[in-house]
Coordinates of C-alpha atoms and ligand atoms in Angstrom, one line a residue:
M4 CA 146.1 45.8 70.4
G5 CA 146.4 46.4 74.2
S6 CA 144.8 49.2 76.1
G7 CA 141.2 48.4 75.2
V8 CA 141.3 50.6 72.2
T9 CA 140.1 49.4 68.9
Y10 CA 142.6 50.3 66.2
L11 CA 141.2 51.5 62.9
D12 CA 144.0 53.6 61.7
Y13 CA 145.8 51.3 59.4
Q14 CA 146.5 54.0 56.8
S15 CA 148.6 55.7 59.4
T16 CA 150.6 52.6 59.9
T17 CA 150.2 48.8 60.0
P18 CA 151.6 46.2 62.3
C19 CA 154.6 44.3 61.0
D20 CA 153.4 40.9 60.0
P21 CA 154.9 38.2 62.2
A22 CA 156.1 36.3 59.1
V23 CA 158.0 39.5 58.1
V24 CA 159.6 39.7 61.5
E25 CA 160.6 36.1 61.2
A26 CA 162.1 36.6 57.8
M27 CA 164.2 39.5 59.1
A28 CA 165.5 37.8 62.2
R29 CA 168.7 36.2 61.1
W30 CA 169.8 39.3 59.1
W31 CA 170.0 41.3 62.4
T32 CA 172.0 38.8 64.4
E33 CA 173.7 36.0 62.4
D34 CA 174.1 37.3 58.9
F35 CA 174.8 40.9 59.8
A36 CA 177.6 41.8 57.3
N37 CA 177.6 44.9 55.2
P38 CA 176.5 44.2 51.7
A39 CA 179.0 46.7 50.4
S40 CA 181.9 44.5 51.9
R41 CA 182.5 42.6 48.7
L42 CA 185.9 41.1 49.8
H43 CA 184.5 38.5 52.1
R44 CA 181.8 35.8 52.0
P45 CA 179.5 37.2 54.7
G46 CA 179.4 40.5 52.8
L47 CA 178.6 38.7 49.5
T48 CA 175.8 36.8 51.3
A49 CA 174.3 40.0 52.4
A50 CA 174.7 41.5 48.9
A51 CA 172.9 38.5 47.4
V52 CA 169.9 38.8 49.7
V53 CA 169.6 42.5 48.9
Q54 CA 169.7 41.7 45.2
Q55 CA 167.0 39.0 45.6
S56 CA 164.8 41.4 47.6
R57 CA 165.4 44.2 45.1
A58 CA 164.4 42.0 42.2
A59 CA 161.3 40.7 43.9
I60 CA 160.0 44.1 44.9
A61 CA 160.8 45.8 41.6
G62 CA 159.4 42.9 39.6
S63 CA 156.1 43.1 41.4
L64 CA 155.7 46.6 40.1
G65 CA 157.0 45.9 36.6
F66 CA 160.4 47.5 37.1
A67 CA 163.8 45.9 36.6
P68 CA 165.9 45.2 39.7
E69 CA 168.4 48.0 39.0
E70 CA 165.6 50.5 38.7
L71 CA 164.8 50.3 42.4
I72 CA 166.6 52.5 45.0
F73 CA 166.1 51.7 48.7
C74 CA 165.6 54.5 51.1
S75 CA 164.0 55.2 54.5
G76 CA 160.4 55.4 53.4
A77 CA 158.0 57.2 51.1
S78 CA 158.8 60.7 52.4
E79 CA 162.4 60.3 51.4
A80 CA 161.5 58.6 48.1
N81 CA 159.2 61.5 47.3
N82 CA 162.0 64.0 48.1
L83 CA 164.5 62.1 46.0
A84 CA 162.1 61.9 43.0
I85 CA 160.9 65.5 43.1
K86 CA 164.0 67.4 44.1
G87 CA 166.2 64.9 42.3
V88 CA 164.4 65.5 38.9
A89 CA 164.4 69.3 39.4
E90 CA 168.1 69.5 40.3
A91 CA 169.1 67.3 37.5
E92 CA 167.2 69.6 35.1
L93 CA 169.2 72.6 36.5
Q94 CA 172.5 70.7 36.3
R95 CA 172.0 69.8 32.6
G96 CA 171.1 73.3 31.8
G97 CA 167.4 72.5 30.9
T98 CA 164.8 75.1 30.9
R99 CA 161.7 73.3 32.2
R100 CA 160.6 74.9 35.5
R101 CA 156.9 74.0 35.9
L102 CA 155.9 71.3 38.4
V103 CA 152.3 70.1 38.7
C104 CA 150.5 68.3 41.5
L105 CA 147.1 67.8 42.9
A106 CA 146.2 69.9 46.0
T107 CA 145.3 66.7 47.9
E108 CA 148.8 65.2 47.8
H109 CA 150.5 64.2 51.0
R110 CA 152.8 66.8 52.6
A111 CA 155.7 64.6 51.7
V112 CA 155.0 65.6 48.1
L113 CA 153.7 69.1 48.7
D114 CA 156.6 70.3 50.9
P115 CA 159.4 69.3 48.5
L116 CA 157.4 70.9 45.7
R117 CA 156.9 74.1 47.7
Y118 CA 160.6 74.1 48.5
L119 CA 161.3 74.1 44.8
A120 CA 158.7 76.8 44.3
G121 CA 160.9 78.9 46.6
H122 CA 163.9 78.2 44.5
G123 CA 162.9 79.3 41.0
F124 CA 160.4 76.7 40.0
E125 CA 156.7 77.3 39.2
L126 CA 154.2 75.1 41.1
I127 CA 150.7 74.5 39.8
C128 CA 148.6 72.9 42.5
L129 CA 145.4 71.6 40.8
P130 CA 142.2 71.6 42.8
P131 CA 140.5 68.1 42.7
Q132 CA 136.9 67.6 41.7
V133 CA 134.5 67.4 44.7
D134 CA 134.9 63.6 44.8
G135 CA 138.7 64.0 45.1
L136 CA 139.5 62.8 41.6
I137 CA 141.8 64.7 39.3
D138 CA 140.2 66.8 36.5
L139 CA 142.1 65.5 33.5
Q140 CA 141.2 68.5 31.4
R141 CA 142.8 70.8 34.0
L142 CA 145.8 68.6 34.1
E143 CA 146.1 68.8 30.3
Q144 CA 145.9 72.6 30.4
A145 CA 148.7 72.7 33.0
L146 CA 151.1 70.8 30.7
N147 CA 153.2 73.1 28.5
P148 CA 156.7 72.9 27.1
Q149 CA 158.0 74.3 30.5
T150 CA 156.4 71.4 32.5
L151 CA 159.0 69.1 33.9
L152 CA 157.1 66.9 36.3
V153 CA 153.6 65.9 37.4
S154 CA 153.2 64.3 40.8
V155 CA 149.9 62.6 41.6
M156 CA 149.4 59.9 44.2
A157 CA 147.9 56.5 43.4
A158 CA 145.6 56.3 46.5
N159 CA 144.8 59.2 48.8
N160 CA 145.8 58.7 52.4
E161 CA 142.8 60.5 53.9
I162 CA 139.9 59.7 51.5
G163 CA 141.2 56.6 49.7
V164 CA 140.2 57.7 46.2
L165 CA 142.2 56.1 43.4
Q166 CA 143.5 58.4 40.7
P167 CA 143.3 57.4 37.0
L168 CA 147.0 56.7 36.7
A169 CA 147.0 55.4 33.1
A170 CA 145.2 58.5 31.8
I171 CA 147.6 60.8 33.7
A172 CA 150.6 58.9 32.4
E173 CA 149.3 59.1 28.9
L174 CA 148.9 62.9 29.0
C175 CA 152.4 63.2 30.5
R176 CA 153.9 60.9 27.9
R177 CA 152.4 62.9 25.0
R178 CA 154.0 66.1 26.4
Q179 CA 157.3 64.4 27.4
V180 CA 156.6 65.3 31.0
L181 CA 157.8 63.0 33.8
F182 CA 155.2 61.3 36.0
H183 CA 155.9 60.7 39.6
C184 CA 153.4 58.8 41.7
D185 CA 153.4 58.5 45.4
G186 CA 152.3 54.9 45.8
A187 CA 152.6 54.7 49.6
Q188 CA 148.9 53.9 50.2
A189 CA 148.5 51.8 47.1
V190 CA 151.3 49.2 46.8
G191 CA 150.1 46.0 48.3
H192 CA 146.5 47.2 48.5
I193 CA 145.5 47.6 44.8
P194 CA 146.9 46.0 41.6
L195 CA 149.7 48.3 40.5
Q196 CA 151.7 47.4 37.5
A197 CA 153.3 50.8 37.6
R198 CA 155.6 50.4 34.6
E199 CA 152.7 49.2 32.4
L200 CA 150.6 52.1 33.6
G201 CA 153.4 54.5 32.4
I202 CA 154.6 55.7 35.8
D203 CA 158.1 57.0 35.6
L204 CA 158.9 57.3 39.3
L205 CA 157.1 55.4 42.0
S206 CA 157.5 55.9 45.8
L207 CA 156.5 53.2 48.3
S208 CA 156.8 52.6 52.0
G209 CA 157.2 49.4 54.1
H210 CA 155.1 50.3 57.1
K211 CA 152.0 50.9 55.1
L212 CA 151.9 47.3 53.9
Y213 CA 152.5 45.3 57.1
G214 CA 156.3 45.6 56.7
P215 CA 158.9 47.3 58.9
K216 CA 159.1 51.1 59.5
G217 CA 162.1 52.9 58.2
I218 CA 162.3 51.3 54.8
G219 CA 160.9 52.3 51.4
A220 CA 161.9 52.6 47.9
L221 CA 161.8 54.7 44.8
A222 CA 161.4 52.9 41.4
I223 CA 162.9 54.9 38.5
A224 CA 162.2 54.1 34.9
P225 CA 165.3 53.9 32.6
G226 CA 166.8 57.0 31.2
I227 CA 165.6 59.4 34.0
E228 CA 168.4 61.4 35.6
L229 CA 168.1 62.3 39.3
A230 CA 170.5 64.4 41.4
P231 CA 171.2 62.6 44.6
Q232 CA 169.8 64.1 47.7
Q233 CA 172.1 62.4 50.1
H234 CA 175.9 62.3 49.6
G235 CA 178.5 60.2 51.2
G236 CA 178.9 56.9 49.5
S237 CA 178.3 55.1 46.2
Q238 CA 175.5 52.8 47.4
E239 CA 172.3 52.7 45.3
R240 CA 174.0 53.8 42.1
G241 CA 175.3 56.9 43.9
L242 CA 171.7 58.1 44.4
R243 CA 171.4 57.4 48.1
A244 CA 174.5 57.1 50.3
G245 CA 174.4 55.0 53.4
T246 CA 174.9 51.4 54.6
L247 CA 171.9 49.4 53.4
P248 CA 169.6 48.1 56.2
V249 CA 169.6 44.5 55.1
P250 CA 167.0 43.2 57.6
L251 CA 164.6 45.9 56.7
I252 CA 165.1 45.3 53.0
V253 CA 164.4 41.5 53.5
G254 CA 161.3 42.5 55.5
L255 CA 160.1 44.8 52.8
A256 CA 160.4 42.1 50.2
R257 CA 158.5 39.6 52.4
A258 CA 155.9 42.2 53.2
V259 CA 155.3 42.9 49.5
E260 CA 155.1 39.2 48.7
L261 CA 152.6 38.6 51.5
A262 CA 150.5 41.7 50.7
E263 CA 150.3 40.6 47.1
A264 CA 149.3 37.1 48.1
D265 CA 146.2 38.1 50.1
R266 CA 145.5 41.5 48.5
E267 CA 142.4 40.5 46.6
K268 CA 140.7 38.5 49.4
R269 CA 141.7 41.1 52.0
G270 CA 140.3 43.8 49.9
Q271 CA 137.0 42.1 49.5
R272 CA 136.7 41.3 53.2
L273 CA 137.6 44.8 54.3
A274 CA 135.3 46.4 51.7
Q275 CA 132.4 44.5 53.2
L276 CA 133.3 45.6 56.8
R277 CA 133.8 49.2 55.6
D278 CA 130.5 49.2 53.8
A279 CA 128.8 47.9 56.9
L280 CA 130.3 50.7 58.9
W281 CA 129.2 53.2 56.3
E282 CA 125.6 51.9 56.5
R283 CA 125.8 52.3 60.3
C284 CA 127.0 55.9 59.9
Q285 CA 124.2 56.7 57.5
A286 CA 121.6 55.4 60.0
L287 CA 123.0 57.9 62.5
G288 CA 122.0 60.8 60.2
G289 CA 123.9 64.1 59.5
I290 CA 126.9 62.2 58.2
Q291 CA 128.5 62.8 54.8
R292 CA 131.1 60.6 53.1
N293 CA 134.2 62.4 51.9
G294 CA 135.6 61.5 48.5
A295 CA 134.3 59.1 45.9
A296 CA 132.9 55.8 47.1
A297 CA 134.5 54.4 44.0
P298 CA 137.2 54.1 42.8
C299 CA 138.4 54.0 46.4
L300 CA 140.6 51.8 48.6
P301 CA 138.6 49.0 50.1
H302 CA 139.7 49.7 53.6
N303 CA 139.0 53.5 53.8
L304 CA 136.0 55.4 55.1
N305 CA 136.2 59.1 55.6
I306 CA 133.2 61.0 57.0
S307 CA 132.2 64.5 58.1
I308 CA 129.7 64.9 60.9
E309 CA 127.3 67.8 61.0
G310 CA 126.6 69.8 64.2
V311 CA 129.5 68.6 66.3
E312 CA 132.8 70.2 67.1
G313 CA 135.9 68.5 65.9
N314 CA 137.9 68.5 69.2
A315 CA 134.9 67.3 71.3
L316 CA 134.3 64.6 68.7
H317 CA 137.8 63.2 68.7
Q318 CA 138.0 63.5 72.5
G319 CA 134.9 61.4 72.8
L320 CA 136.1 58.8 70.2
R321 CA 139.7 58.4 71.5
R322 CA 138.7 56.8 74.8
S323 CA 137.8 53.6 72.8
L324 CA 139.0 54.1 69.2
A325 CA 142.2 54.8 67.4
V326 CA 141.1 56.7 64.3
S327 CA 142.3 59.7 62.6
S328 CA 141.1 63.1 61.4
G329 CA 143.2 63.6 58.4
S330 CA 146.8 62.6 58.1
A331 CA 149.0 61.6 61.0
C332 CA 151.8 63.7 59.5
A333 CA 149.7 66.9 59.6
A334 CA 148.3 66.5 63.1
G335 CA 146.6 69.5 64.6
E336 CA 145.5 71.3 61.5
P337 CA 142.1 70.6 59.8
S338 CA 142.8 68.5 56.8
H339 CA 144.0 70.3 53.6
V340 CA 142.5 67.4 51.7
L341 CA 139.0 67.8 52.9
Q342 CA 139.2 71.6 52.5
A343 CA 140.3 71.0 48.9
L344 CA 137.1 69.1 48.4
G345 CA 135.2 72.1 49.6
R346 CA 134.7 71.3 53.2
S347 CA 135.0 74.3 55.6
R348 CA 137.7 74.2 58.3
L349 CA 135.0 73.3 60.9
E350 CA 133.6 70.5 58.7
A351 CA 137.1 69.2 58.1
A352 CA 137.8 69.2 61.8
A353 CA 134.6 67.3 62.5
S354 CA 135.7 64.4 60.3
V355 CA 136.9 60.9 60.9
R356 CA 139.0 58.6 58.9
F357 CA 138.4 55.0 59.6
S358 CA 141.0 52.8 58.0
L359 CA 140.7 49.0 58.3
G360 CA 143.5 46.5 58.1
R361 CA 144.4 42.8 57.9
P362 CA 143.6 42.2 61.7
S363 CA 140.2 44.1 61.6
T364 CA 137.2 42.0 62.5
S365 CA 133.4 42.6 62.2
T366 CA 133.3 42.8 66.1
E367 CA 135.7 45.7 66.0
V368 CA 133.8 47.5 63.3
E369 CA 130.5 47.0 65.2
R370 CA 132.2 48.4 68.3
A371 CA 133.4 51.4 66.2
G372 CA 129.8 52.0 65.2
D373 CA 128.6 51.8 68.8
V374 CA 131.3 54.2 70.0
L375 CA 130.5 56.7 67.3
E376 CA 126.7 56.4 68.1
E377 CA 127.3 56.9 71.8
T378 CA 129.6 59.8 71.2
L379 CA 127.3 61.6 68.8
K380 CA 124.3 61.0 71.2
T381 CA 126.3 62.7 74.0
L382 CA 127.5 65.6 71.8
R383 CA 124.2 66.2 70.2
R384 CA 122.4 66.2 73.5
A385 CA 124.8 68.8 74.8
Ligands
PLP421 C1 150.5 59.1 50.7 C2 151.7 59.1 51.6 N1 152.8 59.5 51.2 C3 153.9 59.5 52.0 C4 153.8 59.1 53.3 C5 155.1 59.1 54.1 O1 155.6 57.8 54.2 P1 156.8 57.4 55.2 O2 156.2 57.3 56.5 O3 157.2 56.1 54.7 O4 157.8 58.4 55.0 C6 152.6 58.7 53.8 C7 152.5 58.3 55.2 O5 151.6 58.7 55.9 C8 151.5 58.7 52.9 O6 150.3 58.3 53.4

């Protein structure tokens, strides 16, 4: 990355892999036809590559091709899953009104749920345990005959903790409650045989896994009715109107394929770099790790630093590092995730999320350690 800044914010977004850009190229310029134009050969060619891409992505998650709906990203997929399930329940005259989530969900889950809470649904937002993991007993208690949907993410975008998806799915299955999982931070990063795990609805996003921005998908298990959230055409089984972005779809499929291919090795390498950074942090003193060290994404490290002020900390770091305090989508406010773990607003503000990625090197991680050390020296002296 230019500008002399070391980028360690790969959970915010990743660079598009050059092989992905290459795979997309001809679908922008040469083979540009609309896959809904079934009366001519170029249209059929576009439809065929969409179908291939759909099958490859869905298959990697254990879903059938027709169970995958393309959309603009995980925010849209979450909205379609959550509001789609709730509206379908209303339309069929069902009486289930309870929705359950974890307080540490991304805003792209929390906001649609809150929207529904303002429209006659009941929202139960479960506090996590101090390590960020769900308390399964609490979840079980929240499931009653009125519960329609549980939404729990696979991997947290701020603290990286991995939720026990199979156990959550099993509790939901026993109560005939639908289980939606925001997999934006997990797909391509951890093994995720979503159907086998019992996930009913899975959201994913291209730009979190070295694919293009502006593309994502919702996988939907058979038999689940959703009310469309975007009207205007019969694309995507009538669930999501709009001309399909063929190049982005091809790019997403290639990105998923590449991410799966190097997932294990990349994870091991990044975990080593991350662990080295954590050792370095521990040597600086007055630093606590946020969230469970395991199970956790291999490329995430989230820390809170004692005795420094959040704004000053990030001002110091940003001259040389691109890191985050909390989620890019909630910029400005101290992290609701860290506060849900019991951190105060001040502690949450004085926190740093390092997230490593495919291009990260040991030199970059050492540099991050140096910059943190220098910044803390200056701030602590002051
Ligand atoms: C867990 C999670 N869900 C949803 C999103 C939103 O994804 P998108 O940018 O594809 O809409 C993000 C992005 O930060 C995320 O980390």
